[in-house]
XYZ file of C-alpha atoms in Angstrom:
375
model
C 106.349 121.836 88.438
C 109.554 120.099 89.432
C 109.525 116.315 89.623
C 112.331 114.762 91.636
C 112.718 110.986 91.335
C 115.195 110.289 94.095
C 116.365 106.970 95.426
C 115.439 105.168 92.202
C 118.258 104.134 89.896
C 115.776 103.325 87.131
C 114.625 106.929 86.866
C 118.163 108.229 87.172
C 119.301 105.959 84.351
C 116.308 106.905 82.220
C 117.025 110.573 82.871
C 120.582 110.243 81.585
C 119.304 108.502 78.466
C 116.734 111.207 77.799
C 119.445 113.877 78.165
C 121.571 112.031 75.624
C 118.560 111.683 73.347
C 117.978 115.444 73.431
C 121.568 115.909 72.298
C 121.045 113.403 69.484
C 117.877 115.213 68.379
C 119.641 118.579 68.377
C 122.579 117.152 66.470
C 120.274 115.716 63.794
C 118.619 119.119 63.238
C 118.788 120.331 59.561
C 121.383 122.977 60.463
C 123.706 120.400 61.990
C 126.056 118.219 59.941
C 126.020 115.312 62.428
C 123.223 112.736 62.105
C 121.944 110.458 64.872
C 118.904 108.250 65.255
C 117.046 110.397 67.798
C 115.742 109.037 71.053
C 115.765 105.496 69.668
C 119.565 105.515 69.693
C 119.574 105.705 73.457
C 117.461 102.567 73.592
C 120.353 100.556 72.237
C 122.154 100.977 75.555
C 119.847 98.611 77.382
C 117.415 97.062 74.906
C 114.341 98.406 73.136
C 111.871 96.448 75.247
C 113.286 97.690 78.552
C 113.454 101.219 77.191
C 109.771 101.253 76.197
C 108.833 99.692 79.526
C 110.643 102.447 81.422
C 109.118 105.169 79.238
C 105.664 103.773 80.066
C 106.414 103.793 83.788
C 107.875 107.275 83.571
C 104.809 108.566 81.687
C 102.361 107.014 84.177
C 104.305 108.462 87.094
C 104.246 111.930 85.552
C 100.464 111.709 85.020
C 100.044 110.673 88.656
C 102.235 113.521 89.879
C 100.487 116.175 87.787
C 97.127 114.820 88.970
C 98.385 114.953 92.537
C 99.436 118.584 92.174
C 95.981 119.561 90.863
C 94.301 117.874 93.833
C 96.912 119.331 96.192
C 96.192 122.888 94.978
C 92.448 122.393 95.369
C 92.928 121.104 98.907
C 95.087 124.072 99.893
C 92.489 126.488 98.532
C 89.914 124.869 100.831
C 92.274 125.221 103.806
C 92.860 128.877 102.988
C 89.122 129.475 102.747
C 88.618 127.837 106.152
C 91.192 130.228 107.629
C 88.747 133.116 107.189
C 86.730 131.724 110.108
C 89.557 130.044 112.040
C 90.222 131.188 115.607
C 93.653 130.781 117.179
C 93.050 129.240 120.609
C 95.471 128.427 123.418
C 95.792 124.961 121.858
C 96.776 126.552 118.548
C 99.452 128.633 120.271
C 100.915 125.547 121.971
C 101.053 123.741 118.619
C 102.754 126.659 116.864
C 105.257 127.059 119.701
C 106.252 123.395 119.428
C 106.978 123.515 115.687
C 110.653 124.560 116.007
C 111.554 121.738 118.394
C 109.392 118.849 117.140
C 109.483 117.433 113.632
C 106.418 115.221 114.149
C 103.282 116.492 115.909
C 100.035 114.586 116.494
C 96.834 116.492 117.292
C 94.093 114.343 118.761
C 90.546 114.696 120.091
C 86.967 113.788 119.210
C 85.219 114.338 115.897
C 84.465 118.015 115.242
C 86.810 119.463 117.889
C 89.149 121.209 115.433
C 91.989 118.704 114.947
C 92.314 119.120 111.190
C 91.764 122.881 111.306
C 94.679 123.248 113.714
C 97.185 121.198 111.738
C 96.124 122.944 108.516
C 96.664 126.293 110.253
C 100.103 125.170 111.460
C 101.065 124.048 107.945
C 99.925 127.350 106.428
C 101.906 129.166 109.144
C 105.062 127.289 108.130
C 104.400 128.112 104.489
C 103.680 131.809 104.998
C 106.305 132.497 107.676
C 109.148 130.149 106.779
C 108.493 129.342 103.099
C 107.703 125.672 103.666
C 106.119 123.639 100.887
C 102.890 121.928 102.032
C 102.375 118.307 100.960
C 98.947 116.851 101.912
C 99.400 113.091 102.351
C 96.581 111.487 100.375
C 97.472 107.820 99.991
C 99.851 107.027 102.855
C 103.577 107.024 103.650
C 104.437 106.402 99.999
C 103.444 110.027 99.320
C 106.139 111.113 101.754
C 108.750 108.845 100.184
C 107.837 110.033 96.672
C 107.783 113.763 97.390
C 110.370 114.195 100.138
C 113.190 116.439 98.971
C 116.023 117.054 101.419
C 116.865 120.276 99.596
C 113.447 121.800 100.310
C 111.626 122.907 103.443
C 108.538 120.680 103.487
C 105.629 119.986 105.814
C 103.593 116.801 105.291
C 100.003 116.830 106.569
C 97.977 113.684 107.363
C 94.293 113.843 108.353
C 92.755 110.918 110.310
C 95.896 108.880 109.826
C 94.558 105.383 110.623
C 90.853 105.928 109.945
C 87.939 107.534 111.762
C 85.734 105.076 113.636
C 88.136 102.133 113.825
C 91.751 101.497 112.893
C 92.242 100.567 109.261
C 94.652 97.655 109.667
C 95.924 97.866 106.093
C 96.786 101.548 106.515
C 98.357 100.856 109.910
C 100.599 98.172 108.432
C 101.727 100.543 105.677
C 102.852 103.138 108.226
C 104.567 100.424 110.287
C 106.466 99.212 107.238
C 107.812 102.715 106.645
C 108.289 103.703 110.294
C 112.074 103.257 110.273
C 112.530 105.353 107.123
C 110.145 107.999 108.444
C 112.078 108.085 111.702
C 115.219 109.000 109.778
C 113.431 111.738 107.811
C 111.622 113.313 110.762
C 114.152 112.685 113.519
C 114.832 115.731 115.730
C 117.894 117.529 114.409
C 120.606 119.292 116.393
C 120.340 122.313 114.091
C 116.751 122.831 115.203
C 117.668 122.547 118.876
C 120.393 125.156 118.397
C 118.011 127.464 116.527
C 115.742 127.525 119.577
C 118.537 128.070 122.102
C 120.060 130.989 120.197
C 116.710 132.539 119.321
C 117.002 132.066 115.563
C 113.818 130.086 115.062
C 113.447 131.441 111.525
C 116.411 129.247 110.508
C 114.573 125.943 110.960
C 114.397 123.991 107.750
C 113.927 120.328 108.606
C 110.820 118.527 107.309
C 107.734 118.484 109.514
C 104.979 115.876 109.820
C 101.595 117.074 111.146
C 98.991 114.436 111.963
C 95.369 114.506 113.118
C 93.969 111.438 114.831
C 90.811 110.678 116.786
C 91.407 110.187 120.492
C 90.183 106.591 120.730
C 92.502 105.585 117.884
C 95.434 107.461 119.414
C 94.972 105.455 122.634
C 95.131 102.104 120.823
C 98.263 100.091 121.601
C 98.845 99.603 117.865
C 99.163 103.370 117.439
C 101.410 103.722 120.476
C 103.867 101.162 119.079
C 104.987 103.594 116.371
C 107.461 105.640 118.403
C 107.563 108.589 116.000
C 103.859 109.273 116.633
C 104.229 109.442 120.412
C 106.949 112.122 120.642
C 104.641 115.154 120.754
C 100.866 114.778 121.132
C 98.280 117.498 121.752
C 94.896 116.378 123.098
C 92.421 119.177 122.311
C 90.016 117.828 124.959
C 92.534 117.926 127.809
C 91.979 120.460 130.632
C 95.072 122.362 129.482
C 93.936 122.732 125.863
C 90.128 122.486 125.723
C 88.187 125.568 124.619
C 87.768 128.289 127.216
C 84.434 130.073 127.515
C 85.913 133.262 126.027
C 87.281 131.255 123.090
C 83.860 129.752 122.424
C 82.306 133.222 122.345
C 85.010 134.503 119.975
C 84.514 131.461 117.761
C 80.779 132.154 117.504
C 81.524 135.701 116.357
C 83.446 134.242 113.423
C 80.219 132.710 112.102
C 77.218 134.588 113.507
C 75.962 138.164 114.005
C 75.739 139.562 117.544
C 71.940 139.443 117.790
C 71.850 135.685 117.164
C 74.704 135.018 119.600
C 72.840 136.890 122.346
C 69.933 134.467 121.967
C 72.011 131.316 122.446
C 71.574 130.664 126.143
C 73.320 127.295 126.087
C 76.589 128.581 124.628
C 78.307 128.053 127.987
C 77.949 124.304 127.618
C 81.250 123.003 126.300
C 80.427 120.420 123.645
C 83.524 118.541 122.481
C 82.382 119.237 118.930
C 81.726 122.953 119.517
C 83.885 124.057 116.509
C 81.793 121.814 114.252
C 78.548 123.299 115.608
C 79.889 126.780 114.864
C 80.679 125.766 111.299
C 77.217 124.245 110.856
C 75.577 127.387 112.241
C 76.782 129.621 109.431
C 73.948 131.205 107.391
C 71.230 129.706 109.631
C 68.370 131.677 111.151
C 68.244 132.527 114.843
C 65.712 129.752 115.467
C 67.788 127.196 113.565
C 70.956 128.152 115.443
C 69.214 127.872 118.807
C 67.940 124.430 117.876
C 71.406 123.407 116.679
C 73.023 124.270 120.018
C 70.231 122.912 122.228
C 69.495 119.726 120.276
C 72.370 119.294 117.809
C 71.531 115.735 116.787
C 67.929 116.646 115.935
C 69.130 119.645 113.936
C 71.661 117.591 111.997
C 69.016 114.930 111.360
C 66.725 117.611 109.891
C 69.539 118.800 107.615
C 70.155 115.245 106.412
C 66.456 114.714 105.651
C 66.460 117.965 103.664
C 69.445 116.744 101.655
C 67.741 113.411 100.975
C 64.505 115.045 99.835
C 65.884 117.833 97.671
C 69.062 116.786 95.863
C 70.164 113.304 94.825
C 73.776 114.393 94.174
C 74.089 115.804 97.695
C 72.491 112.637 99.080
C 74.856 110.432 97.059
C 77.866 112.452 98.279
C 76.683 111.990 101.861
C 76.307 108.225 101.378
C 79.793 107.971 99.860
C 81.285 109.865 102.815
C 79.567 107.490 105.243
C 80.316 104.211 103.454
C 83.933 105.130 102.659
C 84.661 105.698 106.326
C 88.395 106.189 105.752
C 87.651 109.180 103.566
C 86.511 109.720 99.989
C 88.700 111.367 97.365
C 86.630 113.191 94.713
C 89.322 112.294 92.158
C 87.886 108.770 92.347
C 84.834 110.026 90.448
C 87.042 109.485 87.420
C 86.910 105.710 87.713
C 90.224 105.322 85.907
C 91.962 106.894 88.889
C 90.725 104.177 91.304
C 93.373 101.473 91.485
C 91.701 99.076 93.950
C 89.050 96.892 92.292
C 87.030 96.481 95.492
C 86.874 100.248 95.973
C 85.960 100.822 92.325
C 83.168 98.208 92.413
C 81.794 99.715 95.624
C 81.740 103.200 94.097
C 80.063 102.027 90.883
C 77.381 100.160 92.836
C 76.546 103.166 95.024
C 76.300 105.747 92.226
C 74.186 103.338 90.175
C 71.557 103.424 92.933
C 71.284 107.182 92.328
C 71.186 106.893 88.510
C 74.501 108.736 88.275
C 76.738 107.808 85.334
C 80.365 108.593 86.148
C 81.363 108.182 82.498
C 79.538 111.474 81.828
C 81.396 114.626 82.811
C 78.175 116.488 83.642
C 77.211 113.798 86.178
C 80.703 113.819 87.702
C 80.701 117.599 88.083
C 77.232 117.600 89.675
C 78.266 114.938 92.178
C 81.511 116.765 92.951
C 79.475 119.910 93.650
C 77.424 117.821 96.081
C 80.548 117.189 98.160
C 81.265 120.902 98.457
C 77.949 121.434 100.285
C 78.970 118.910 102.960
C 82.119 120.793 104.012
C-alpha cells in the first residue's frame, strides 16, 4: 500500500526526518565506522516532545489508513459479487456515456430503484476499462482530501450522500465546507473535452465523483445550493430513464428460473423499487415470489418476523440498520474504532439489549455475519 500525505507540511517534515534517521541507523551498523544516535538524533532538529507527538499522529494515521484499505477491499468484493446479477439498462448506458465529459455525476431516485448499483457499476467500469482506482467515501469529504492523488486516476463513490430519510445537517455542512476545494478537484477539464471531440475517450484521467442520493433529498434547496452536485443528475424514475417492460423481464431472469417468472402475472406493474424486489426474490419459492410481487410489504413483514423469531444476531443487525439511519459501518463493532461518543453509547446500548458483548470476537463475528444476510 502506498500512503501519500499531501498538503501537510507536518508529514513532509516528519518524512524527511525519518529518511535521515534511516541513514543514521545504516551508518551506525557494525560494518560501518561512522556512529550516530539512530532515530533519536533526528529529534534534536525540532525537540523531543514534538517529535514523539508527530510519531504518535503518524502511527495513528497509518492504522486508520490500513483499516480503511481492509474495509475498502471488502466493500469492492461485495460490489463485484452484485455485478453477477446486475443488468445494464438504458439508464446505465446514459451514465456510462456521460463519464468522459462529467467529473461529478449524481444518480437519484427512490429507495430500491438501483441508484447504488448503477454508480458501483460505473466505478467498476472505470477501473476495469481505464485503470481507475476506486475510493469508496465512508466518512465524508475528508476521505477525498486524504486520498486524492493528482498523479493517479481515481473515482470516488458516495452512497446516500446526505442521509436516507432526511438530510443529515452535520453531514451537509461538512460537504458545504469543502465544496470550494472539491470544485477545484472535480472541475471539468479541457483535456477531457478534447478527448471526446477527437474520439480518444480512453485518454481521460481526471478524478471522478459518483454520488447516489434519494430523490426527495436531491430536490431539497440545501442540496441544490452545492453547485458541483447539480451539474449532471440522472433521475432513475424519470420517463427517459425508468425501467422498460423488457428490462424488468431481463432483470427477473437474473434472479429467477423461467417457470417461476411465467407465474408472476403482476410483473408488468412498474414498482419504483422493482430492482429491490428482484434481489429479495432470489432463492424464494414460486409461491413466495408471487406474494412478494403482489403484496411486497406483507412479504417483507413476514421476512422480518422470521428474522426476529429465529436469530438474535440478524435481528440486532436489522435494528442497527434502522436506528443508524445514515448507515452503519460494521467496523464500528470494534468499539475502539467509533470516535463519536454519542454513536458509541447508542451502539453499546442496543447490543446490550440482545446480550451481545462486543468485547468478545466471537460475538462480533456472529453479529457481522448477521449483516451479510440483510444485503
